[in-house]
Amino acid sequence: MRAREESEPSMVETPAADAIFADPRLAQLYDVFDGPRNDLASYLDIATELRARSILDIGCGTGSFAVLAASQGFAVTAVDPAAASLAIARTKPHADRVTWQHGGVDSAPAGPVDLAVMTGNVAQVFLTDRSWADVLQQVRTRLTPGGHLVFETRRTSDRAWERWSEDSDEATIPVPGIGAVHHWRQILSVELPLVSFRHSYRFPGGDVLESDSTLRFRTDVENRASLADAGFAVVDVRDAADRPGAEFVYIARS
Ligand SMILES: C[S@@+](CC[C@H](N)C(=O)[O-])C[C@H]1O[C@@H](n2cnc3c(N)ncnc32)[C@H](O)[C@@H]1O
């Protein structure tokens, strides 16, 4: 089976993605440095619990969850504004069962899905109240009546950024086809609710590529309020199975 593509030209502007996802040389490092994805099985469990059959994976990145869900028989559409990450996603087993779309949630096909997900803390890339509210509205228009949105977001109280510049975040890892790549991260600013940081990667041969990111940390109160404002009912807020105490996992019904 060939991978399905959306052939309609999109009038929607593609959001900018950070270099770590959008630069082909950095995108190819993502899965290796991210390590085993112990976070994804619980999303599959929730999809089964909610009796979802179709899933929209928003900010799918290199497609780890999309292909896992497709392998389990879910009908999956996956969107991401980083073409380099999508190119990697398309090479994975079961990628031919996923409908891939380059862009943000507003580029997703209109056909409604039972479940929308944002794995890997995608919710934190939406920095302003306006952009987050817009995304939630767009998600709602793509859900079946009573469909669900499930996403995770780091707890501000866990102060994850304090661990990001420790030695434990610095590593040299062999990357297939490339060689040993050295990574380190610097915090650029902590001006809550925004945290900015820089990933640096030194490639064999000496090239150093950098990627700057900013994430928004929302409180539980803010998350619940934004979901309610967008017309979602919060069904449950859980601990992340793989990172207890560090993240909230929201299950919201449209
Ligand atoms: C930390 S990665 C998570 C990727 C994937 N969900 C995972 O679990 O591996 C964040 C992703 O959000 C994507 N992203 C950035 N801006 C976005 C936007 N406006 N809409 C949708 N996705 C976006 C990035 O390109 C990147 O792939």
mmCIF file of C-alpha atoms and ligand atoms in Angstrom:
data_model
loop_
_atom_site.group_PDB
_atom_site.id
_atom_site.type_symbol
_atom_site.label_atom_id
_atom_site.label_comp_id
_atom_site.label_asym_id
_atom_site.label_seq_id
_atom_site.Cartn_x
_atom_site.Cartn_y
_atom_site.Cartn_z
ATOM 1 C CA MET A 1 0.000 0.000 0.000
ATOM 2 C CA ARG A 2 1.314 3.465 -0.793
ATOM 3 C CA ALA A 3 1.403 6.195 1.831
ATOM 4 C CA ARG A 4 -1.632 8.403 1.400
ATOM 5 C CA GLU A 5 -0.966 12.078 0.860
ATOM 6 C CA GLU A 6 -3.255 15.070 0.882
ATOM 7 C CA SER A 7 -3.127 16.289 -2.703
ATOM 8 C CA GLU A 8 -5.228 19.423 -2.221
ATOM 9 C CA PRO A 9 -3.041 22.541 -2.098
ATOM 10 C CA SER A 10 -3.300 24.037 1.374
ATOM 11 C CA MET A 11 -4.205 27.736 1.792
ATOM 12 C CA VAL A 12 -3.141 27.501 5.424
ATOM 13 C CA GLU A 13 0.173 29.026 6.471
ATOM 14 C CA THR A 14 2.570 26.432 7.846
ATOM 15 C CA PRO A 15 3.751 27.326 11.367
ATOM 16 C CA ALA A 16 7.503 27.606 11.923
ATOM 17 C CA ALA A 17 9.119 24.679 13.734
ATOM 18 C CA ASP A 18 12.357 24.781 15.710
ATOM 19 C CA ALA A 19 15.548 23.677 13.949
ATOM 20 C CA ILE A 20 15.747 20.549 16.084
ATOM 21 C CA PHE A 21 12.653 19.317 14.197
ATOM 22 C CA ALA A 22 12.965 21.212 10.901
ATOM 23 C CA ASP A 23 16.674 20.984 10.012
ATOM 24 C CA PRO A 24 17.266 17.645 8.249
ATOM 25 C CA ARG A 25 20.646 17.127 9.988
ATOM 26 C CA LEU A 26 19.078 17.624 13.418
ATOM 27 C CA ALA A 27 15.773 15.854 12.757
ATOM 28 C CA GLN A 28 17.686 12.644 12.023
ATOM 29 C CA LEU A 29 19.061 12.742 15.591
ATOM 30 C CA TYR A 30 15.707 13.140 17.334
ATOM 31 C CA ASP A 31 14.727 9.501 17.839
ATOM 32 C CA VAL A 32 18.212 8.431 18.905
ATOM 33 C CA PHE A 33 18.549 11.152 21.528
ATOM 34 C CA ASP A 34 14.929 10.777 22.664
ATOM 35 C CA GLY A 35 15.564 7.135 23.572
ATOM 36 C CA PRO A 36 12.938 4.451 24.243
ATOM 37 C CA ARG A 37 9.388 5.844 23.974
ATOM 38 C CA ASN A 38 7.940 4.489 27.193
ATOM 39 C CA ASP A 39 5.348 7.274 27.045
ATOM 40 C CA LEU A 40 3.470 6.081 23.976
ATOM 41 C CA ALA A 41 1.861 2.837 25.193
ATOM 42 C CA SER A 42 -0.364 4.748 27.603
ATOM 43 C CA TYR A 43 -1.730 6.835 24.701
ATOM 44 C CA LEU A 44 -2.655 3.584 22.942
ATOM 45 C CA ASP A 45 -4.311 2.340 26.135
ATOM 46 C CA ILE A 46 -6.315 5.562 26.407
ATOM 47 C CA ALA A 47 -7.359 5.327 22.732
ATOM 48 C CA THR A 48 -8.638 1.808 23.408
ATOM 49 C CA GLU A 49 -10.328 2.893 26.640
ATOM 50 C CA LEU A 50 -12.128 5.684 24.743
ATOM 51 C CA ARG A 51 -13.116 3.226 21.991
ATOM 52 C CA ALA A 52 -11.493 5.463 19.395
ATOM 53 C CA ARG A 53 -10.966 4.096 15.935
ATOM 54 C CA SER A 54 -9.557 7.159 14.189
ATOM 55 C CA ILE A 55 -6.775 9.358 15.560
ATOM 56 C CA LEU A 56 -5.328 12.755 14.619
ATOM 57 C CA ASP A 57 -1.721 13.039 15.838
ATOM 58 C CA ILE A 58 -0.928 16.769 16.109
ATOM 59 C CA GLY A 59 2.767 17.648 16.015
ATOM 60 C CA CYS A 60 3.624 14.055 15.157
ATOM 61 C CA GLY A 61 7.318 14.847 14.643
ATOM 62 C CA THR A 62 9.168 11.754 13.466
ATOM 63 C CA GLY A 63 5.934 9.784 13.677
ATOM 64 C CA SER A 64 6.704 7.394 16.527
ATOM 65 C CA PHE A 65 3.167 7.404 17.898
ATOM 66 C CA ALA A 66 1.449 7.599 14.492
ATOM 67 C CA VAL A 67 3.112 4.433 13.186
ATOM 68 C CA LEU A 68 2.617 2.612 16.493
ATOM 69 C CA ALA A 69 -1.107 3.417 16.441
ATOM 70 C CA ALA A 70 -1.390 2.481 12.755
ATOM 71 C CA SER A 71 0.290 -0.854 13.503
ATOM 72 C CA GLN A 72 -2.488 -1.530 16.039
ATOM 73 C CA GLY A 73 -5.238 -0.918 13.482
ATOM 74 C CA PHE A 74 -6.180 2.683 14.266
ATOM 75 C CA ALA A 75 -6.865 4.951 11.269
ATOM 76 C CA VAL A 76 -4.231 7.635 11.766
ATOM 77 C CA THR A 77 -3.745 11.100 10.316
ATOM 78 C CA ALA A 78 -0.568 12.835 11.441
ATOM 79 C CA VAL A 79 0.389 16.495 10.998
ATOM 80 C CA ASP A 80 3.572 18.427 11.666
ATOM 81 C CA PRO A 81 5.038 21.685 10.326
ATOM 82 C CA ALA A 82 8.585 20.218 10.235
ATOM 83 C CA ALA A 83 9.046 18.622 6.812
ATOM 84 C CA ALA A 84 12.376 17.077 7.830
ATOM 85 C CA SER A 85 10.721 15.205 10.714
ATOM 86 C CA LEU A 86 7.892 14.033 8.467
ATOM 87 C CA ALA A 87 10.447 12.735 5.966
ATOM 88 C CA ILE A 88 11.847 10.481 8.705
ATOM 89 C CA ALA A 89 8.355 9.440 9.795
ATOM 90 C CA ARG A 90 7.544 8.301 6.261
ATOM 91 C CA THR A 91 10.449 5.817 6.303
ATOM 92 C CA LYS A 92 9.200 3.903 9.356
ATOM 93 C CA PRO A 93 7.422 0.537 9.354
ATOM 94 C CA HIS A 94 3.635 0.999 9.000
ATOM 95 C CA ALA A 95 4.112 4.574 7.686
ATOM 96 C CA ASP A 96 2.200 3.536 4.588
ATOM 97 C CA ARG A 97 -0.922 3.161 6.751
ATOM 98 C CA VAL A 98 -0.764 6.764 7.987
ATOM 99 C CA THR A 99 -2.074 9.864 6.230
ATOM 100 C CA TRP A 100 0.726 12.410 6.674
ATOM 101 C CA GLN A 101 0.132 16.140 6.350
ATOM 102 C CA HIS A 102 2.733 18.901 6.418
ATOM 103 C CA GLY A 103 1.470 21.733 8.629
ATOM 104 C CA GLY A 104 -0.352 22.566 11.820
ATOM 105 C CA VAL A 105 -3.685 21.260 13.026
ATOM 106 C CA ASP A 106 -5.525 23.585 10.649
ATOM 107 C CA SER A 107 -3.960 21.715 7.731
ATOM 108 C CA ALA A 108 -5.482 18.413 8.858
ATOM 109 C CA PRO A 109 -8.197 16.981 6.637
ATOM 110 C CA ALA A 110 -11.689 18.073 7.668
ATOM 111 C CA GLY A 111 -12.952 14.489 8.118
ATOM 112 C CA PRO A 112 -13.750 14.083 11.805
ATOM 113 C CA VAL A 113 -11.727 11.768 14.045
ATOM 114 C CA ASP A 114 -12.636 10.137 17.348
ATOM 115 C CA LEU A 115 -9.460 11.191 19.109
ATOM 116 C CA ALA A 116 -6.821 13.917 18.738
ATOM 117 C CA VAL A 117 -3.523 13.532 20.575
ATOM 118 C CA MET A 118 -0.463 15.648 21.258
ATOM 119 C CA THR A 119 2.326 13.408 22.519
ATOM 120 C CA GLY A 120 5.757 14.610 23.567
ATOM 121 C CA ASN A 121 4.525 17.828 25.223
ATOM 122 C CA VAL A 122 3.499 19.403 21.914
ATOM 123 C CA ALA A 123 0.990 21.518 23.856
ATOM 124 C CA GLN A 124 3.898 23.551 25.230
ATOM 125 C CA VAL A 125 5.022 24.842 21.812
ATOM 126 C CA PHE A 126 1.952 27.105 21.710
ATOM 127 C CA LEU A 127 3.347 30.086 23.549
ATOM 128 C CA THR A 128 0.484 32.564 23.617
ATOM 129 C CA ASP A 129 -3.030 32.215 24.995
ATOM 130 C CA ARG A 130 -4.312 33.108 21.521
ATOM 131 C CA SER A 131 -2.338 30.403 19.668
ATOM 132 C CA TRP A 132 -3.332 27.732 22.227
ATOM 133 C CA ALA A 133 -6.996 28.779 22.093
ATOM 134 C CA ASP A 134 -6.877 28.675 18.274
ATOM 135 C CA VAL A 135 -5.421 25.155 18.311
ATOM 136 C CA LEU A 136 -8.071 23.921 20.729
ATOM 137 C CA GLN A 137 -10.799 25.417 18.526
ATOM 138 C CA GLN A 138 -9.286 23.793 15.429
ATOM 139 C CA VAL A 139 -9.123 20.450 17.213
ATOM 140 C CA ARG A 140 -12.785 20.647 18.176
ATOM 141 C CA THR A 141 -13.819 21.197 14.566
ATOM 142 C CA ARG A 142 -12.012 17.986 13.645
ATOM 143 C CA LEU A 143 -13.551 15.757 16.314
ATOM 144 C CA THR A 144 -16.650 13.652 16.055
ATOM 145 C CA PRO A 145 -19.399 14.721 18.519
ATOM 146 C CA GLY A 146 -18.214 13.418 21.869
ATOM 147 C CA GLY A 147 -14.700 12.882 20.471
ATOM 148 C CA HIS A 148 -11.703 13.356 22.744
ATOM 149 C CA LEU A 149 -8.474 15.313 22.959
ATOM 150 C CA VAL A 150 -5.614 13.785 24.962
ATOM 151 C CA PHE A 151 -2.407 15.658 25.612
ATOM 152 C CA GLU A 152 0.336 15.918 28.179
ATOM 153 C CA THR A 153 2.166 18.939 29.500
ATOM 154 C CA ARG A 154 4.980 19.341 32.012
ATOM 155 C CA ARG A 155 4.085 20.494 35.508
ATOM 156 C CA THR A 156 5.564 23.870 36.302
ATOM 157 C CA SER A 157 6.109 22.736 39.900
ATOM 158 C CA ASP A 158 8.494 19.995 38.704
ATOM 159 C CA ARG A 159 10.863 22.673 37.294
ATOM 160 C CA ALA A 160 12.161 20.358 34.565
ATOM 161 C CA TRP A 161 14.433 23.087 33.205
ATOM 162 C CA GLU A 162 16.602 22.834 36.308
ATOM 163 C CA ARG A 163 17.606 19.324 35.144
ATOM 164 C CA TRP A 164 18.175 20.323 31.526
ATOM 165 C CA SER A 165 21.474 22.063 32.073
ATOM 166 C CA GLU A 166 22.885 19.461 34.436
ATOM 167 C CA ASP A 167 25.596 17.079 33.309
ATOM 168 C CA SER A 168 22.978 14.335 33.016
ATOM 169 C CA ASP A 169 21.551 16.126 29.998
ATOM 170 C CA GLU A 170 24.946 16.068 28.216
ATOM 171 C CA ALA A 171 25.721 12.930 26.244
ATOM 172 C CA THR A 172 27.652 11.485 23.348
ATOM 173 C CA ILE A 173 25.565 8.948 21.457
ATOM 174 C CA PRO A 174 26.442 6.881 18.388
ATOM 175 C CA VAL A 175 23.981 7.681 15.591
ATOM 176 C CA PRO A 176 23.657 5.059 12.833
ATOM 177 C CA GLY A 177 25.086 6.368 9.563
ATOM 178 C CA ILE A 178 26.595 9.447 11.221
ATOM 179 C CA GLY A 179 28.855 8.429 14.111
ATOM 180 C CA ALA A 180 29.205 9.766 17.637
ATOM 181 C CA VAL A 181 27.259 12.993 18.169
ATOM 182 C CA HIS A 182 27.770 15.064 21.307
ATOM 183 C CA HIS A 183 24.773 16.956 22.716
ATOM 184 C CA TRP A 184 24.444 19.541 25.435
ATOM 185 C CA ARG A 185 21.743 21.994 26.437
ATOM 186 C CA GLN A 186 21.911 25.496 27.895
ATOM 187 C CA ILE A 187 19.088 27.386 29.521
ATOM 188 C CA LEU A 188 18.814 30.803 27.857
ATOM 189 C CA SER A 189 16.120 32.303 30.074
ATOM 190 C CA VAL A 190 13.522 31.363 32.636
ATOM 191 C CA GLU A 191 10.815 34.003 32.543
ATOM 192 C CA LEU A 192 7.839 31.973 33.643
ATOM 193 C CA PRO A 193 5.620 30.910 32.127
ATOM 194 C CA LEU A 194 8.231 30.785 29.314
ATOM 195 C CA VAL A 195 11.489 28.822 29.377
ATOM 196 C CA SER A 196 13.997 29.198 26.539
ATOM 197 C CA PHE A 197 16.941 26.899 25.906
ATOM 198 C CA ARG A 198 19.489 25.932 23.293
ATOM 199 C CA HIS A 199 20.346 22.433 22.116
ATOM 200 C CA SER A 200 23.851 22.065 20.640
ATOM 201 C CA TYR A 201 25.035 19.015 18.700
ATOM 202 C CA ARG A 202 28.661 18.426 17.698
ATOM 203 C CA PHE A 203 28.930 16.097 14.718
ATOM 204 C CA PRO A 204 31.904 13.896 13.838
ATOM 205 C CA GLY A 205 34.179 16.262 11.917
ATOM 206 C CA GLY A 206 33.453 19.170 14.227
ATOM 207 C CA ASP A 207 30.310 20.859 12.882
ATOM 208 C CA VAL A 208 28.182 22.228 15.713
ATOM 209 C CA LEU A 209 24.491 22.804 14.970
ATOM 210 C CA GLU A 210 22.295 24.706 17.416
ATOM 211 C CA SER A 211 18.561 24.841 17.912
ATOM 212 C CA ASP A 212 16.771 27.342 20.152
ATOM 213 C CA SER A 213 13.359 26.599 21.642
ATOM 214 C CA THR A 214 10.896 28.261 23.958
ATOM 215 C CA LEU A 215 8.196 26.337 25.836
ATOM 216 C CA ARG A 216 5.141 27.587 27.699
ATOM 217 C CA PHE A 217 4.462 26.100 31.118
ATOM 218 C CA ARG A 218 0.760 26.269 32.004
ATOM 219 C CA THR A 219 -0.664 25.513 35.405
ATOM 220 C CA ASP A 220 -3.406 22.941 35.871
ATOM 221 C CA VAL A 221 -5.842 25.793 36.478
ATOM 222 C CA GLU A 222 -4.835 27.427 33.186
ATOM 223 C CA ASN A 223 -5.085 24.153 31.267
ATOM 224 C CA ARG A 224 -8.549 23.413 32.632
ATOM 225 C CA ALA A 225 -9.729 26.966 31.958
ATOM 226 C CA SER A 226 -8.445 26.948 28.365
ATOM 227 C CA LEU A 227 -10.151 23.612 27.701
ATOM 228 C CA ALA A 228 -13.429 24.869 29.157
ATOM 229 C CA ASP A 229 -13.200 28.106 27.130
ATOM 230 C CA ALA A 230 -12.786 26.020 23.970
ATOM 231 C CA GLY A 231 -15.875 23.963 24.816
ATOM 232 C CA PHE A 232 -14.159 20.821 26.119
ATOM 233 C CA ALA A 233 -15.211 18.952 29.250
ATOM 234 C CA VAL A 234 -12.260 17.654 31.252
ATOM 235 C CA VAL A 235 -12.929 13.936 31.775
ATOM 236 C CA ASP A 236 -9.754 13.116 33.651
ATOM 237 C CA VAL A 237 -6.311 14.450 34.526
ATOM 238 C CA ARG A 238 -3.735 11.728 35.069
ATOM 239 C CA ASP A 239 -0.121 11.349 35.971
ATOM 240 C CA ALA A 240 2.190 10.424 33.110
ATOM 241 C CA ALA A 241 2.911 6.713 33.487
ATOM 242 C CA ASP A 242 6.553 7.135 32.434
ATOM 243 C CA ARG A 243 7.234 10.376 34.348
ATOM 244 C CA PRO A 244 5.197 10.335 37.560
ATOM 245 C CA GLY A 245 4.903 13.756 39.136
ATOM 246 C CA ALA A 246 6.442 15.510 36.150
ATOM 247 C CA GLU A 247 3.529 15.866 33.748
ATOM 248 C CA PHE A 248 -0.245 16.159 33.601
ATOM 249 C CA VAL A 249 -2.133 14.070 31.041
ATOM 250 C CA TYR A 250 -5.475 15.630 30.105
ATOM 251 C CA ILE A 251 -8.396 13.697 28.686
ATOM 252 C CA ALA A 252 -11.003 16.134 27.403
ATOM 253 C CA ARG A 253 -14.283 15.463 25.624
ATOM 254 C CA SER A 254 -15.657 17.668 22.901
HETATM 255 C C1 LIG B 1 8.812 17.627 21.197
HETATM 256 S S1 LIG B 1 8.264 17.359 19.547
HETATM 257 C C2 LIG B 1 7.115 16.006 19.776
HETATM 258 C C3 LIG B 1 6.966 15.183 18.519
HETATM 259 C C4 LIG B 1 6.067 13.969 18.666
HETATM 260 N N1 LIG B 1 4.728 14.320 19.062
HETATM 261 C C5 LIG B 1 6.660 12.986 19.621
HETATM 262 O O1 LIG B 1 5.995 12.616 20.620
HETATM 263 O O2 LIG B 1 7.790 12.532 19.378
HETATM 264 C C6 LIG B 1 7.211 18.756 19.238
HETATM 265 C C7 LIG B 1 6.639 18.763 17.821
HETATM 266 O O3 LIG B 1 5.704 19.857 17.679
HETATM 267 C C8 LIG B 1 5.806 20.302 16.360
HETATM 268 N N2 LIG B 1 5.203 21.630 16.235
HETATM 269 C C9 LIG B 1 5.783 22.841 16.379
HETATM 270 N N3 LIG B 1 4.907 23.828 16.138
HETATM 271 C C10 LIG B 1 3.731 23.216 15.835
HETATM 272 C C11 LIG B 1 2.431 23.701 15.479
HETATM 273 N N4 LIG B 1 2.164 25.015 15.412
HETATM 274 N N5 LIG B 1 1.468 22.789 15.211
HETATM 275 C C12 LIG B 1 1.718 21.476 15.299
HETATM 276 N N6 LIG B 1 2.934 20.959 15.630
HETATM 277 C C13 LIG B 1 3.917 21.829 15.899
HETATM 278 C C14 LIG B 1 7.292 20.273 16.082
HETATM 279 O O4 LIG B 1 7.597 20.356 14.695
HETATM 280 C C15 LIG B 1 7.675 18.951 16.724
HETATM 281 O O5 LIG B 1 7.619 17.893 15.804
#
